[in-house]
Short mmCIF file of N, CA and C in Angstrom, two decimals:
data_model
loop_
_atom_site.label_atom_id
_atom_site.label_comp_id
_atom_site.label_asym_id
_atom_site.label_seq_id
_atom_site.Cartn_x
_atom_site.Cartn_y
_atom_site.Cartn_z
N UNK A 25 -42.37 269.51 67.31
CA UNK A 25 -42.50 268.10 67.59
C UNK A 25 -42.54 267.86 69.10
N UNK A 26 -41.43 268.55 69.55
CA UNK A 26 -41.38 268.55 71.15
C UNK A 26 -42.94 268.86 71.83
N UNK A 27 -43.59 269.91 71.32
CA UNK A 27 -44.62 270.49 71.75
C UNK A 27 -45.73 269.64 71.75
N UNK A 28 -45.63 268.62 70.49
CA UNK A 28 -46.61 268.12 70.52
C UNK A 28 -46.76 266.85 71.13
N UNK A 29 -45.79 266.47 71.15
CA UNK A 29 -45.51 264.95 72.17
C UNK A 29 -45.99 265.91 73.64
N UNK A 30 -45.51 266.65 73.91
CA UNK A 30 -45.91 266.95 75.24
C UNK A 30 -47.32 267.11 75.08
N UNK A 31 -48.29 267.44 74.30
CA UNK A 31 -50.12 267.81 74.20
C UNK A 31 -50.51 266.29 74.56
N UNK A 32 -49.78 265.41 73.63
CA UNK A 32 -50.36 263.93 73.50
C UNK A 32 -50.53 262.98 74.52
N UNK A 33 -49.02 263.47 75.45
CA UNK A 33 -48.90 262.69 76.44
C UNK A 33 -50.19 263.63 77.42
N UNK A 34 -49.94 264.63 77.64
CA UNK A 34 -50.64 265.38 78.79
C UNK A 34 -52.73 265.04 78.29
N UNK A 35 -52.63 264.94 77.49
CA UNK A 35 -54.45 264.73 76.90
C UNK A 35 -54.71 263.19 77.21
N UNK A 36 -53.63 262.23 77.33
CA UNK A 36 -54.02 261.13 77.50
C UNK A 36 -53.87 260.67 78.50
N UNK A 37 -52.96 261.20 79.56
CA UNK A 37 -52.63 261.51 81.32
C UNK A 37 -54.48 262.37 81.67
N UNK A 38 -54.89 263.03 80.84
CA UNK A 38 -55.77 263.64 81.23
C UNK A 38 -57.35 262.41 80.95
N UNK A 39 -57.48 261.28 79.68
CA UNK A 39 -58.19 260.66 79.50
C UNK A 39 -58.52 259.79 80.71
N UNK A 40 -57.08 259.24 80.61
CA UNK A 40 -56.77 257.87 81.97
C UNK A 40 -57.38 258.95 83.21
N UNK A 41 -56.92 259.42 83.96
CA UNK A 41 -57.36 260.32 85.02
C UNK A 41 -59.18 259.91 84.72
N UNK A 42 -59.80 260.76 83.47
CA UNK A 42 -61.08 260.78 83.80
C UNK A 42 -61.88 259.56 83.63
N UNK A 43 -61.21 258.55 82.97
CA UNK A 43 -61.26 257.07 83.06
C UNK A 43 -61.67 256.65 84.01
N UNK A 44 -60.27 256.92 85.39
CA UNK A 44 -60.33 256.37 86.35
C UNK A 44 -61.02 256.98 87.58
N UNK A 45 -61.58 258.10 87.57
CA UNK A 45 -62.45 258.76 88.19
C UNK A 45 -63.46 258.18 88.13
N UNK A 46 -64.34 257.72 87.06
CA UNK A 46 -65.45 257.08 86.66
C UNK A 46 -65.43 255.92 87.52
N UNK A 47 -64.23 255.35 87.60
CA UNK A 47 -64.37 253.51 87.96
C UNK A 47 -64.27 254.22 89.39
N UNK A 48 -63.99 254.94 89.79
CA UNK A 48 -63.77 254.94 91.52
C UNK A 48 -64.68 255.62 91.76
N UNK A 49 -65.61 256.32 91.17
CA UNK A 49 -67.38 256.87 91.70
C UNK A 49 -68.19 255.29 91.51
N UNK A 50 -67.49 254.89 90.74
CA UNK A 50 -68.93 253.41 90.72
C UNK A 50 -68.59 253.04 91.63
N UNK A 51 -67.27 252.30 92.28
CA UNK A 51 -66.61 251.93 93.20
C UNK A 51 -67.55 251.98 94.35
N UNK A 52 -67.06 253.60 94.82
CA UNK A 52 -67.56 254.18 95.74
C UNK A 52 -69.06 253.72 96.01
N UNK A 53 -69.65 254.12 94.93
CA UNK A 53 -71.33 253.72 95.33
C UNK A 53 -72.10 252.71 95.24
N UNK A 54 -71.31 251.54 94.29
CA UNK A 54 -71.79 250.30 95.05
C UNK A 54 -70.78 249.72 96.42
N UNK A 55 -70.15 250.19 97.15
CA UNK A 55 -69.64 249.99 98.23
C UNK A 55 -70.59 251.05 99.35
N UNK A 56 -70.84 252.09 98.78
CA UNK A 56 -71.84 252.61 100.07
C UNK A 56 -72.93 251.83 99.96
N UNK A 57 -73.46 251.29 99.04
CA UNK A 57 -75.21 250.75 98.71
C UNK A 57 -75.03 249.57 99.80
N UNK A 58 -73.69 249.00 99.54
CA UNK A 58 -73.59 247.60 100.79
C UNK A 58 -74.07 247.97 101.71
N UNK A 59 -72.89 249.10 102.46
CA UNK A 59 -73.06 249.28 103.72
C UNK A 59 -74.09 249.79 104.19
N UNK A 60 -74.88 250.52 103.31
CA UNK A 60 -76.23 250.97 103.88
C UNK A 60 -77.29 249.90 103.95
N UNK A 61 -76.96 249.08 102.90
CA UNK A 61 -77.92 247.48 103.30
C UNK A 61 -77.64 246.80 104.35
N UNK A 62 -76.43 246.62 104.97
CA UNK A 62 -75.94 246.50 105.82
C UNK A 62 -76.67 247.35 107.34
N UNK A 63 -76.57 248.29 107.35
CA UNK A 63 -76.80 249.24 108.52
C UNK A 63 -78.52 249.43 108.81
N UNK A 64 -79.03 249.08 107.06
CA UNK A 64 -80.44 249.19 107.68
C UNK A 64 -80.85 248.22 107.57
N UNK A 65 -80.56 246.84 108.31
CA UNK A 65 -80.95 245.90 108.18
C UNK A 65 -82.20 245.84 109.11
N UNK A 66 -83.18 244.77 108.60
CA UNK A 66 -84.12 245.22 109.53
C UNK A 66 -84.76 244.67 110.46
N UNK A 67 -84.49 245.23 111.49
CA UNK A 67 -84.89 244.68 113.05
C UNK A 67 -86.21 243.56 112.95
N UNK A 68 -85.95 241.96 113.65
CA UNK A 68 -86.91 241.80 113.22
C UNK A 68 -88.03 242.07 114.62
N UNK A 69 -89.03 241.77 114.40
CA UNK A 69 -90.52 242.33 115.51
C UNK A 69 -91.27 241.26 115.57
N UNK A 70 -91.74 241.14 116.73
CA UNK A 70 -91.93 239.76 117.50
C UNK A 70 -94.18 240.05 117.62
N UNK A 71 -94.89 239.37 116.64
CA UNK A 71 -96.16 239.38 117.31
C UNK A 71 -96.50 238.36 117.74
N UNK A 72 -97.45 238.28 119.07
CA UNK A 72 -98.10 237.08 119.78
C UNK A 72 -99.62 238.02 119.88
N UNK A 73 -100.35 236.34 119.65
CA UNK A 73 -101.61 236.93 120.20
C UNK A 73 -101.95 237.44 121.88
N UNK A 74 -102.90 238.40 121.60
CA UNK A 74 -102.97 238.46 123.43
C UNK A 74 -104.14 238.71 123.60
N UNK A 75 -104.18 238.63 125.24
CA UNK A 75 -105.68 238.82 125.44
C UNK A 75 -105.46 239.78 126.99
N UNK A 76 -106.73 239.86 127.36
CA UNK A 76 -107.15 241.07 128.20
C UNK A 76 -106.78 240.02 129.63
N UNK A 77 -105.66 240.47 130.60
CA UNK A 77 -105.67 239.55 131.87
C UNK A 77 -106.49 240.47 133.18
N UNK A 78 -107.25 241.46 132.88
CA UNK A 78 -108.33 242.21 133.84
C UNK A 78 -109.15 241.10 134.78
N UNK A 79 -109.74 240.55 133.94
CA UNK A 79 -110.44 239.38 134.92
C UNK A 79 -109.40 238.62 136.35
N UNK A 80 -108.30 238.63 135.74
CA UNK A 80 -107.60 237.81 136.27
C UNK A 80 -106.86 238.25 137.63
N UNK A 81 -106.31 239.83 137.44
CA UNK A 81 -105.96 240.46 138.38
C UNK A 81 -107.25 240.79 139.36
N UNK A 82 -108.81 240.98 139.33
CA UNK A 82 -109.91 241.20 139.31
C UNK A 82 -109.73 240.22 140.73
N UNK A 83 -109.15 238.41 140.51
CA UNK A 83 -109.56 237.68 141.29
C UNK A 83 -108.32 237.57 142.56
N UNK A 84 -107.16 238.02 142.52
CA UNK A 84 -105.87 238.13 143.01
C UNK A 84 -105.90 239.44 144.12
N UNK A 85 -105.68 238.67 145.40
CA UNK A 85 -106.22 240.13 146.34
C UNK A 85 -104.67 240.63 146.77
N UNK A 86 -104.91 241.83 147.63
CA UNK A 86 -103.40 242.15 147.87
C UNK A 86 -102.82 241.73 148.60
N UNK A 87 -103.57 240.93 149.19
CA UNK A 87 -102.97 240.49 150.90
C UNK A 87 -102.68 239.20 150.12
N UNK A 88 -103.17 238.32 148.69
CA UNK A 88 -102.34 237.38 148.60
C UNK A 88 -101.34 237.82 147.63
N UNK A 89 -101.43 238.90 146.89
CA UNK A 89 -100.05 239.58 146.08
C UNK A 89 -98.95 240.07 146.59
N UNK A 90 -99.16 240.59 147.77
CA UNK A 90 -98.19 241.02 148.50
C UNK A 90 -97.82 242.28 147.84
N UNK A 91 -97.12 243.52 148.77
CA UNK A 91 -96.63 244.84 148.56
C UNK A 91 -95.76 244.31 147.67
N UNK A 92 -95.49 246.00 146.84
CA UNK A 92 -94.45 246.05 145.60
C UNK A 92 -93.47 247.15 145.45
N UNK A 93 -93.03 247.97 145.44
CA UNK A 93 -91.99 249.08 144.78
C UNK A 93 -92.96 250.00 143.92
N UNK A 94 -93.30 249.03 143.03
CA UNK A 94 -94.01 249.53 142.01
C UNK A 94 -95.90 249.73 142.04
N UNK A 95 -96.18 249.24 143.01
CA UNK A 95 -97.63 249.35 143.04
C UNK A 95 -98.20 248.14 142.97
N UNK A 96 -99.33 248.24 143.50
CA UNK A 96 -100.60 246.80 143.57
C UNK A 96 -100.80 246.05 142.85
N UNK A 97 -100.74 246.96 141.20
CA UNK A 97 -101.31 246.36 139.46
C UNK A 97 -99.84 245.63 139.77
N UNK A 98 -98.67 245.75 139.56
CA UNK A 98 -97.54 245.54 139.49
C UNK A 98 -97.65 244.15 140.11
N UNK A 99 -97.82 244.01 141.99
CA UNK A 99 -97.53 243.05 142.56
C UNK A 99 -98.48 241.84 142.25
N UNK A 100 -99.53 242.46 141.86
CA UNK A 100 -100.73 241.59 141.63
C UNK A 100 -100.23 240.51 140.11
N UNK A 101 -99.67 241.52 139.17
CA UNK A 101 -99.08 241.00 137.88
C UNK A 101 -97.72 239.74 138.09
N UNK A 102 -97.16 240.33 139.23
CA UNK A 102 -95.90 239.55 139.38
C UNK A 102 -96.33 238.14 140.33
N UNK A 103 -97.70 238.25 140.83
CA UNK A 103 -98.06 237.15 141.10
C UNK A 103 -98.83 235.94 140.30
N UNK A 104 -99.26 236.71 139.60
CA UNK A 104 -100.07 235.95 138.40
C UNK A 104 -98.30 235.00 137.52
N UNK A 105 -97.54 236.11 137.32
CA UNK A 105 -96.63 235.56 136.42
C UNK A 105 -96.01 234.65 137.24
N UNK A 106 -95.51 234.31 138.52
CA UNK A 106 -94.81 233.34 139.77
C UNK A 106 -95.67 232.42 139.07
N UNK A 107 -97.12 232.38 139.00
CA UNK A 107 -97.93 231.23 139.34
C UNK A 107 -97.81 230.75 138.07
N UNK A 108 -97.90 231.32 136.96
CA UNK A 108 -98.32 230.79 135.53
C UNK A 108 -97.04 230.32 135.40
N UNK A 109 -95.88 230.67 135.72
CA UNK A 109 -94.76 230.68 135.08
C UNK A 109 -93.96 229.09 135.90
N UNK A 110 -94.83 228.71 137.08
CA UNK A 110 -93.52 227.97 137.86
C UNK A 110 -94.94 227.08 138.51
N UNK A 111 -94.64 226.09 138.40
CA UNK A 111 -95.21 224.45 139.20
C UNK A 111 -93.96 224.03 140.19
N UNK A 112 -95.05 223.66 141.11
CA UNK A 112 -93.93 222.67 141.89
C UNK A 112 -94.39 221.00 141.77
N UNK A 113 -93.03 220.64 141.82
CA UNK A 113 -93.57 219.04 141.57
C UNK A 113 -92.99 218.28 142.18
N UNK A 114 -93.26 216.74 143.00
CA UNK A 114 -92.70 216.06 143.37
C UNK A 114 -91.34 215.40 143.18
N UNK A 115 -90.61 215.40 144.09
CA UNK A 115 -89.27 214.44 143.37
C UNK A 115 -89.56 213.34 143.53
N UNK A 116 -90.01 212.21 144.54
CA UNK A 116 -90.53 211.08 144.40
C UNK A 116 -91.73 211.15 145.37
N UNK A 117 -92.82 209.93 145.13
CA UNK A 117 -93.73 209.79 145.86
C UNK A 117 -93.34 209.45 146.96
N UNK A 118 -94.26 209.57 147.90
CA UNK A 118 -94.24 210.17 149.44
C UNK A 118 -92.94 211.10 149.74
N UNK A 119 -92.00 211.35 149.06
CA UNK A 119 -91.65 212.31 149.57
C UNK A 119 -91.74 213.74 149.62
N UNK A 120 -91.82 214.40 150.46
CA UNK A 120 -92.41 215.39 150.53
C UNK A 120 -91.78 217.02 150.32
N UNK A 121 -90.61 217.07 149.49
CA UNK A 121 -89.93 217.66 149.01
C UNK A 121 -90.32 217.79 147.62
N UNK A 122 -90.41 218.99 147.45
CA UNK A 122 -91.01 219.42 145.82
C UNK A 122 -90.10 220.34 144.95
N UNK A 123 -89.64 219.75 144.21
CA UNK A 123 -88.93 220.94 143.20
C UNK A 123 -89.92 221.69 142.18
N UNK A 124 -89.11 222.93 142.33
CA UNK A 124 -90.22 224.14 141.02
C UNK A 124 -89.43 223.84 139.47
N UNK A 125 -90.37 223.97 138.93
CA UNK A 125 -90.20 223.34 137.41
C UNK A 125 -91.01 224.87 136.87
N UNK A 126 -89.86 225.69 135.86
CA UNK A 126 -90.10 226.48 135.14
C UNK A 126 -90.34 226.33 134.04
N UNK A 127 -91.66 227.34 132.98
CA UNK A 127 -92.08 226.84 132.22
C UNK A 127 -91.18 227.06 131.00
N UNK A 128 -90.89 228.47 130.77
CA UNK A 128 -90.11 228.90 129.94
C UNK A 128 -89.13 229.66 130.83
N UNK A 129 -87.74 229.52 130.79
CA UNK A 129 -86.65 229.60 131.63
C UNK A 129 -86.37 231.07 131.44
N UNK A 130 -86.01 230.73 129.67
CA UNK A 130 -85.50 232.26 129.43
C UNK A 130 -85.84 233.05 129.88
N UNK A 131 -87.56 233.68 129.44
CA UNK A 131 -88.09 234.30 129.90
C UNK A 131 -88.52 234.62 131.49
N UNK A 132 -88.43 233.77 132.52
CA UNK A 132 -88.65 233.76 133.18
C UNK A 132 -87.38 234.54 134.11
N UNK A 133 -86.29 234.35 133.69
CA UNK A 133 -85.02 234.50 134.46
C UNK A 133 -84.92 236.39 134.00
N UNK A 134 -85.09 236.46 132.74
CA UNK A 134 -85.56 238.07 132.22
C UNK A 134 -85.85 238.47 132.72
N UNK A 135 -87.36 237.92 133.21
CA UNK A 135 -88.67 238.81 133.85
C UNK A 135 -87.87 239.02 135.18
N UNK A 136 -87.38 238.30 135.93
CA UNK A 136 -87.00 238.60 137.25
C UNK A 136 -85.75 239.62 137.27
N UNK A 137 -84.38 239.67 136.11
CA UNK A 137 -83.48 240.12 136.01
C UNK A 137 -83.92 241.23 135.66
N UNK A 138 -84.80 242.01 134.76
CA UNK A 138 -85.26 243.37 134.66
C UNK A 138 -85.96 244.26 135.72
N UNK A 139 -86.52 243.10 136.76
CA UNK A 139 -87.26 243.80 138.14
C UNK A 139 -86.31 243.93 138.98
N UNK A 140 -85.41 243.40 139.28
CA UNK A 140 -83.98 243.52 140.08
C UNK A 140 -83.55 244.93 139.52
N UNK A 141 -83.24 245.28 138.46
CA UNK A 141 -82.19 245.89 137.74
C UNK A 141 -83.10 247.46 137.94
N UNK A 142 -84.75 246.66 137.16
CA UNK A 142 -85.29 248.57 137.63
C UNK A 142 -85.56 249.34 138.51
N UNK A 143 -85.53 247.88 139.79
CA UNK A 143 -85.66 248.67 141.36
C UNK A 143 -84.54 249.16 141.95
N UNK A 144 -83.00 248.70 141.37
CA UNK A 144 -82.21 249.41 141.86
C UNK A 144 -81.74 250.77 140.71
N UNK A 145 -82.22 250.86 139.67
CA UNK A 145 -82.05 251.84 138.98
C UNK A 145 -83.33 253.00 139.43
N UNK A 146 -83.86 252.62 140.04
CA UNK A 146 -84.91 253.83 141.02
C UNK A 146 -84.35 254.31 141.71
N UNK A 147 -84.12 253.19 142.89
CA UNK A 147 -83.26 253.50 144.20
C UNK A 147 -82.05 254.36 144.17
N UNK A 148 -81.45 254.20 142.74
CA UNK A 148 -80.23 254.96 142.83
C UNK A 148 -80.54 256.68 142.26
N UNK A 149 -81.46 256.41 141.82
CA UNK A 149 -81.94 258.04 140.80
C UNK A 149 -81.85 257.82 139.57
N UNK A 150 -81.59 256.53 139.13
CA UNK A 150 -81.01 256.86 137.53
C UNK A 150 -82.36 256.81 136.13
N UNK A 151 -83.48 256.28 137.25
CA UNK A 151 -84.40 256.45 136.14
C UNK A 151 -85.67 257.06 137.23
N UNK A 152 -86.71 257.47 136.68
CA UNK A 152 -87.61 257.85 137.37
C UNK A 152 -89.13 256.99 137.74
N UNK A 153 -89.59 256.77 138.72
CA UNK A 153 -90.57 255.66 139.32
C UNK A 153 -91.67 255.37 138.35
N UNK A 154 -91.96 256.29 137.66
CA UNK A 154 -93.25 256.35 136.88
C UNK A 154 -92.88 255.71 135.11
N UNK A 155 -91.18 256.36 135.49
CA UNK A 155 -91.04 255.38 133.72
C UNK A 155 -90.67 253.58 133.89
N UNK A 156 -89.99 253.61 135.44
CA UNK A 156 -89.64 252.07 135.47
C UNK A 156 -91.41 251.26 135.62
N UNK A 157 -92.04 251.83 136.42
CA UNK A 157 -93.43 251.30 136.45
C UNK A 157 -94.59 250.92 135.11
N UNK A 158 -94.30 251.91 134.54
CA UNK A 158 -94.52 251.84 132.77
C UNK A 158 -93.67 250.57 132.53
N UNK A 159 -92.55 250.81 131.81
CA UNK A 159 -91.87 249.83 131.26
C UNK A 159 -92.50 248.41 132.11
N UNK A 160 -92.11 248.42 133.36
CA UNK A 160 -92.22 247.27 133.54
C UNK A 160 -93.48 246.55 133.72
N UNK A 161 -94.77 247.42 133.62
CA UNK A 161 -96.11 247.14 133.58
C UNK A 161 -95.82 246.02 131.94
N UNK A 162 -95.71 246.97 131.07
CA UNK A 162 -95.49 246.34 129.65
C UNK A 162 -94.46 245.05 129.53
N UNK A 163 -93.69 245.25 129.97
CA UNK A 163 -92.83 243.74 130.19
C UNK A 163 -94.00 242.49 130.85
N UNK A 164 -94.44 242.95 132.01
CA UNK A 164 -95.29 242.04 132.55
C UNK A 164 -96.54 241.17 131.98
N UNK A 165 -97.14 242.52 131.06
CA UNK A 165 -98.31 242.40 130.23
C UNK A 165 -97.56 241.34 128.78
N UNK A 166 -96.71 241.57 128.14
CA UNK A 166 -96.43 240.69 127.56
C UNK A 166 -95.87 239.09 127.99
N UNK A 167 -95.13 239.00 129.23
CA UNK A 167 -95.00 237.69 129.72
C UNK A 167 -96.22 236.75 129.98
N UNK A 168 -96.77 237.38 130.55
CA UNK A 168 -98.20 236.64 130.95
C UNK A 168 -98.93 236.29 129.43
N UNK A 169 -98.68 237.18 128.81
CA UNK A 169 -99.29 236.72 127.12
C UNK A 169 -98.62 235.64 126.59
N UNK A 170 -97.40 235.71 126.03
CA UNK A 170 -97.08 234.55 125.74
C UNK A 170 -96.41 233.41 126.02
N UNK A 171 -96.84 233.40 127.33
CA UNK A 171 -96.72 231.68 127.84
C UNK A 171 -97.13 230.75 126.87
N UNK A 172 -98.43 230.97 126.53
CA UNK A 172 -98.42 229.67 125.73
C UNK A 172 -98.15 229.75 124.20
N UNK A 173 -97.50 230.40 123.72
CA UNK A 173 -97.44 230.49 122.41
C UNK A 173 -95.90 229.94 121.99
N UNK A 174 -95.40 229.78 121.14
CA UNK A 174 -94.08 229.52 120.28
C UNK A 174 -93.07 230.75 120.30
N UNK A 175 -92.33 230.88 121.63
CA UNK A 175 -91.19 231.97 121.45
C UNK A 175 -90.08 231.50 121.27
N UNK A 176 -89.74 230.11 120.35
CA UNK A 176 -88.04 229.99 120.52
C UNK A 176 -87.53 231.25 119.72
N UNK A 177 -88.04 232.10 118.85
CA UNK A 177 -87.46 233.07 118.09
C UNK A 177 -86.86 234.19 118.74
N UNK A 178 -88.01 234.32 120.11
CA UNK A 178 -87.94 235.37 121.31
C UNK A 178 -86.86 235.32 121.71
N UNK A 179 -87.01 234.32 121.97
CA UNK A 179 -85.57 233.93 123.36
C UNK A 179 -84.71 233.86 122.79
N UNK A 180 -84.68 233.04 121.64
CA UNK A 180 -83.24 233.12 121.02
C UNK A 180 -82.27 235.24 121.18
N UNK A 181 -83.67 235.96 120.80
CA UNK A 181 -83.11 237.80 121.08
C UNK A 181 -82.68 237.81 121.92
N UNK A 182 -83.66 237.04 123.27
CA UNK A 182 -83.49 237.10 124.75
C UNK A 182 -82.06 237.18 125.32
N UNK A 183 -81.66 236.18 124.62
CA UNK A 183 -80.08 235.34 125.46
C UNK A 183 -79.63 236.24 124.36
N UNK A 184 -79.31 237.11 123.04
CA UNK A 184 -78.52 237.21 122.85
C UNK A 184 -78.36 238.66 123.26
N UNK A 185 -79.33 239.77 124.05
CA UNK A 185 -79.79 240.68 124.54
C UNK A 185 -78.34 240.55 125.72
N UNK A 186 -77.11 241.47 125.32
CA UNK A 186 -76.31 241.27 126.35
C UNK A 186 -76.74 242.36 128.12
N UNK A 187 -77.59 243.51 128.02
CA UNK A 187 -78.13 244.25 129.01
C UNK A 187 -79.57 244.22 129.72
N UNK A 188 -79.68 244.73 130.28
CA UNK A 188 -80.76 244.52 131.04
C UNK A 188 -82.08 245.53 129.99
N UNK A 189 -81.13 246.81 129.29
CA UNK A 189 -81.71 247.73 128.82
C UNK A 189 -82.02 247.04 127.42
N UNK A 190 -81.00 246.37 127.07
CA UNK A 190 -81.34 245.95 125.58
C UNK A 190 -82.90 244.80 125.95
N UNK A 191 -82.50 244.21 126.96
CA UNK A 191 -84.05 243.29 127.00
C UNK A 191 -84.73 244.20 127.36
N UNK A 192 -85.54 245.22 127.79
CA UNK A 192 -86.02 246.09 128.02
C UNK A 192 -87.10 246.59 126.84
N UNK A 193 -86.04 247.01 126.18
CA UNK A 193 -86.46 247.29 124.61
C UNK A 193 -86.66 246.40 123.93
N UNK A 194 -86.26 245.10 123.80
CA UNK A 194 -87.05 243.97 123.36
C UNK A 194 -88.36 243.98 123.54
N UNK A 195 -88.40 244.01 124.71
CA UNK A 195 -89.93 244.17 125.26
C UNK A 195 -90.98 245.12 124.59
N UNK A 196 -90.57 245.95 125.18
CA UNK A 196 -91.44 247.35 124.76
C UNK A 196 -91.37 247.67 123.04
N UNK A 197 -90.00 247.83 122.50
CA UNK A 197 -90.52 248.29 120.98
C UNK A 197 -90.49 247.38 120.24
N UNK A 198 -90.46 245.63 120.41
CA UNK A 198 -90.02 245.16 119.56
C UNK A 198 -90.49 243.81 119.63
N UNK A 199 -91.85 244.04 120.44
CA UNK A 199 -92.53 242.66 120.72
C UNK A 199 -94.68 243.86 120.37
N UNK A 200 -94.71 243.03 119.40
CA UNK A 200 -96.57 243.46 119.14
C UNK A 200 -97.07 242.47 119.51
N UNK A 201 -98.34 243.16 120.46
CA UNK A 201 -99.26 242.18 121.00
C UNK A 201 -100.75 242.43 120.27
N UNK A 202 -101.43 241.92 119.86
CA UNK A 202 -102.78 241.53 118.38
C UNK A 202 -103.59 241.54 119.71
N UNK A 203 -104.54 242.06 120.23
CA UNK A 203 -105.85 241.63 120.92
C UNK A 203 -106.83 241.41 120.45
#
């Protein structure tokens, strides 16, 4: 009798056990399925139409672009973007004091905060001339594109982009331009 109370109890210590094994593998794997929905959430990607600004640099000489860090295409680009990007306008008539009125802020304060950031990340060694010149060719080429299009979605990344590197990569992997 003894013997067998002990089989009964131990086979049903052994049921519960494989019972509860079962509920803690389901457990387990709809709790990983979250977190992997979670983790691969998916980046979203920014397209604007664009177009070819060749003509444009074509008409922009160097002596009015002025020298660059980065080269001629570069200074020539960063002049096109000054101009497209910023009006000056009167504060009152006849007076002859003009405030600059930016078109799109966000972007604009970016564009300048990533050229700061990659000329002293040259200067110091930490990146090399030919990759900051890249990158920032492509930063440029997309600003000048979508000026006129609908980026509150952009900017909203923009501002929440806490580095210089994270806007960076905004730029480059995570903005498509349609020609």
């Amino acid at each position: 009798m003894k013997k067998t109370l002990i089989l009964i109890i131990m086979s049903c210590s052994l049921i519960i056990n494989l019972i509860q094994a079962q509920d803690l593998l389901t457990y387990k794997t709809s709790e990983t399925a979250a977190v992997s929905e979670i983790t691969s959430e998916t980046v979203s990607v920014f397209r604007f139409k664009a177009y070819s600004i060749d003509y444009e640099l074509e008409n922009v000489s160097i002596a009015l672009a002025g020298n660059h860090q980065f080269g001629d295409v570069i200074a020539k680009k960063l002049y096109l973007f000054d101009r497209k990007y910023t009006t000056q306008v009167a504060l009152a008539p006849g007076n002859p004091a003009l405030k600059t009125v930016i078109k799109k802020p966000v972007i604009y304060e970016s564009i300048k905060r990533i050229e700061k950031d990659l000329k002293r990340s040259v200067r110091k060694g930490l990146i090399p001339l030919n990759t900051a010149i890249s990158e920032f060719n492509v930063v440029l080429d997309i600003a000048l594109n979508i000026l006129t299009t609908d980026t509150k979605e952009f900017e909203k990344a923009l501002e929440s982009a806490a580095t210089t590197d994270l806007k960076v990569d905004l730029f480059t992997r995570r903005v498509i331009l349609n020609y």
